[in-house]
Short mmCIF file of C-alpha atoms in Angstrom, two decimals:
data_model
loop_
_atom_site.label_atom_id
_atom_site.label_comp_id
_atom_site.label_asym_id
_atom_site.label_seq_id
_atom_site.Cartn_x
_atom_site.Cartn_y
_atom_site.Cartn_z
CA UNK A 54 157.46 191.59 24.63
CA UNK A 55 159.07 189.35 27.90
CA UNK A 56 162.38 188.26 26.76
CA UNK A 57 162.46 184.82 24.82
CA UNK A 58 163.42 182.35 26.86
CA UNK A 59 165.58 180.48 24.39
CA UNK A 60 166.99 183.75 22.74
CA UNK A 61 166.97 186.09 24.85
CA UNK A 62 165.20 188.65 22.49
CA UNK A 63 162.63 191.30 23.10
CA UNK A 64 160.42 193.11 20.44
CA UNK A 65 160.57 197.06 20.63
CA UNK A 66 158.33 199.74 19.28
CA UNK A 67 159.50 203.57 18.96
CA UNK A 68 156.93 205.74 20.14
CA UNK A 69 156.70 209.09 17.91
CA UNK A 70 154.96 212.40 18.57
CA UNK A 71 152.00 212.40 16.02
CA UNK A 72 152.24 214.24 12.69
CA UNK A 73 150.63 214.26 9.87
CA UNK A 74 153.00 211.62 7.98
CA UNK A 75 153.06 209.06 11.51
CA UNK A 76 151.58 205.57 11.29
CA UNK A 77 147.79 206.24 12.60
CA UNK A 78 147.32 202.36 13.71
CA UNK A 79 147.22 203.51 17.51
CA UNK A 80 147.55 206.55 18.78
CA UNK A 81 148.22 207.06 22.70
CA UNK A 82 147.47 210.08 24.88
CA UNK A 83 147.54 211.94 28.10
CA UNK A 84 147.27 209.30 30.79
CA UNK A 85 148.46 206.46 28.80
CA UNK A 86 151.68 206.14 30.49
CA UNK A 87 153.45 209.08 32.65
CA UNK A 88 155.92 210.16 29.78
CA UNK A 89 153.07 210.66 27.43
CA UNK A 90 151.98 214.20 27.62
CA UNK A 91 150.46 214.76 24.15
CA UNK A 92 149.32 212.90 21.28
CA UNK A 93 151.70 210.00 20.27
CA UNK A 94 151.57 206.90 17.44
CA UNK A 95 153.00 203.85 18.04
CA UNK A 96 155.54 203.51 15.29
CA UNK A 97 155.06 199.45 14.24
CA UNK A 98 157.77 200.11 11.19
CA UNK A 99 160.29 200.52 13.59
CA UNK A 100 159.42 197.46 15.62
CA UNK A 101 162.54 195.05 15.88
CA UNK A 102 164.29 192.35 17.89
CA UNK A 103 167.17 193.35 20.66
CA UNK A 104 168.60 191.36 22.99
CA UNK A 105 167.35 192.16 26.79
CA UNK A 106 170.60 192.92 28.31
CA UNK A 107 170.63 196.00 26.30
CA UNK A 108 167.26 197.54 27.91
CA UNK A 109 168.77 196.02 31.17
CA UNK A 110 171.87 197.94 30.76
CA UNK A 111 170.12 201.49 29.87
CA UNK A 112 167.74 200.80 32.49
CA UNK A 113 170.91 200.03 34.82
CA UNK A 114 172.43 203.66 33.91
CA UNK A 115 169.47 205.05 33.90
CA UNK A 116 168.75 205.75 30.52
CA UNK A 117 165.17 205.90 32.01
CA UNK A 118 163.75 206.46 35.16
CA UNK A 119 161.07 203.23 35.78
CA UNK A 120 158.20 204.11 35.28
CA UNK A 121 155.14 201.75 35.86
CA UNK A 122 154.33 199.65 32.55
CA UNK A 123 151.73 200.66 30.35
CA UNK A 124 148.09 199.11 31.31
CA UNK A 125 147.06 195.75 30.45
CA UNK A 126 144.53 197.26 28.22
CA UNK A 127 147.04 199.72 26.71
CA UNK A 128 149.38 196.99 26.04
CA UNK A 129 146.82 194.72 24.24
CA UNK A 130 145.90 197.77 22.31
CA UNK A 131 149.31 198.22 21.22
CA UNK A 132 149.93 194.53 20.37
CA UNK A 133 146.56 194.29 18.49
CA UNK A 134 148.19 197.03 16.62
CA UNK A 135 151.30 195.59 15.64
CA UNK A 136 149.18 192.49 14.13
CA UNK A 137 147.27 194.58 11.56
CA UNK A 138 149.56 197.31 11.23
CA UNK A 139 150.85 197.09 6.86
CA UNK A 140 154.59 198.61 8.85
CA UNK A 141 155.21 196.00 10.84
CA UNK A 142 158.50 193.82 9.64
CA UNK A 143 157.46 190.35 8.72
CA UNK A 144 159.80 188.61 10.86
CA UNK A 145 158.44 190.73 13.88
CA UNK A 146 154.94 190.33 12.31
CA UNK A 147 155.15 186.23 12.36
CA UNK A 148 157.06 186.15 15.71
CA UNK A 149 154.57 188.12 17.68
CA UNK A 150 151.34 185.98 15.82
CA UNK A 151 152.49 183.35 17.92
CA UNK A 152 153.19 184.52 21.07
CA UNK A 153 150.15 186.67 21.72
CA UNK A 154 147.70 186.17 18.41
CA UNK A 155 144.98 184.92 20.14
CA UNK A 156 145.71 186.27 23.95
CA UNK A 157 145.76 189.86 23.82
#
């Protein structure tokens, strides 16, 4: 998510290489995003709340080198995901309902 104006929060997702025992609620692929080479879930279990300074930071030292964003449509795929996914925390569940539930 953008960071929460008020809080300063963001929600993050881990993004796993695909086994047999990965969350199957969406699964990404070659051309998805340039660091995806191979077939990858989106792990909604793992979603949680960190403050935006921290991706600031690692982005800062590069912990990652930028790479453009995922899609629009990739994104609202993802987010559609995390709002039926039966891993996703509650608190992240509720939080994200109402910022995107009906605008993805």
């Amino acid at each position: 998510t953008d960071p929460d104006p008020k809080t300063g929060l963001v929600v993050v997702v881990m993004l796993v290489t695909e086994r047999d025992h990965t969350e199957k609620t969406v699964t990404l692929g070659d051309g998805d995003h340039p660091f995806i080479r191979h077939p990858t879930n989106v792990n909604f279990g793992s979603a949680v709340f960190l403050p935006s300074v921290k991706l600031d930071l690692a982005l800062a030292n590069g912990a990652a080198k930028l790479q453009p964003d995922f899609s629009k449509a990739v994104l609202s795929t993802i987010r559609a995901g995390l709002l039926v996914s039966s891993y996703a925390p509650h608190d992240v569940l509720n939080y994200c309902k109402g910022l995107f539930g009906n605008t993805q």
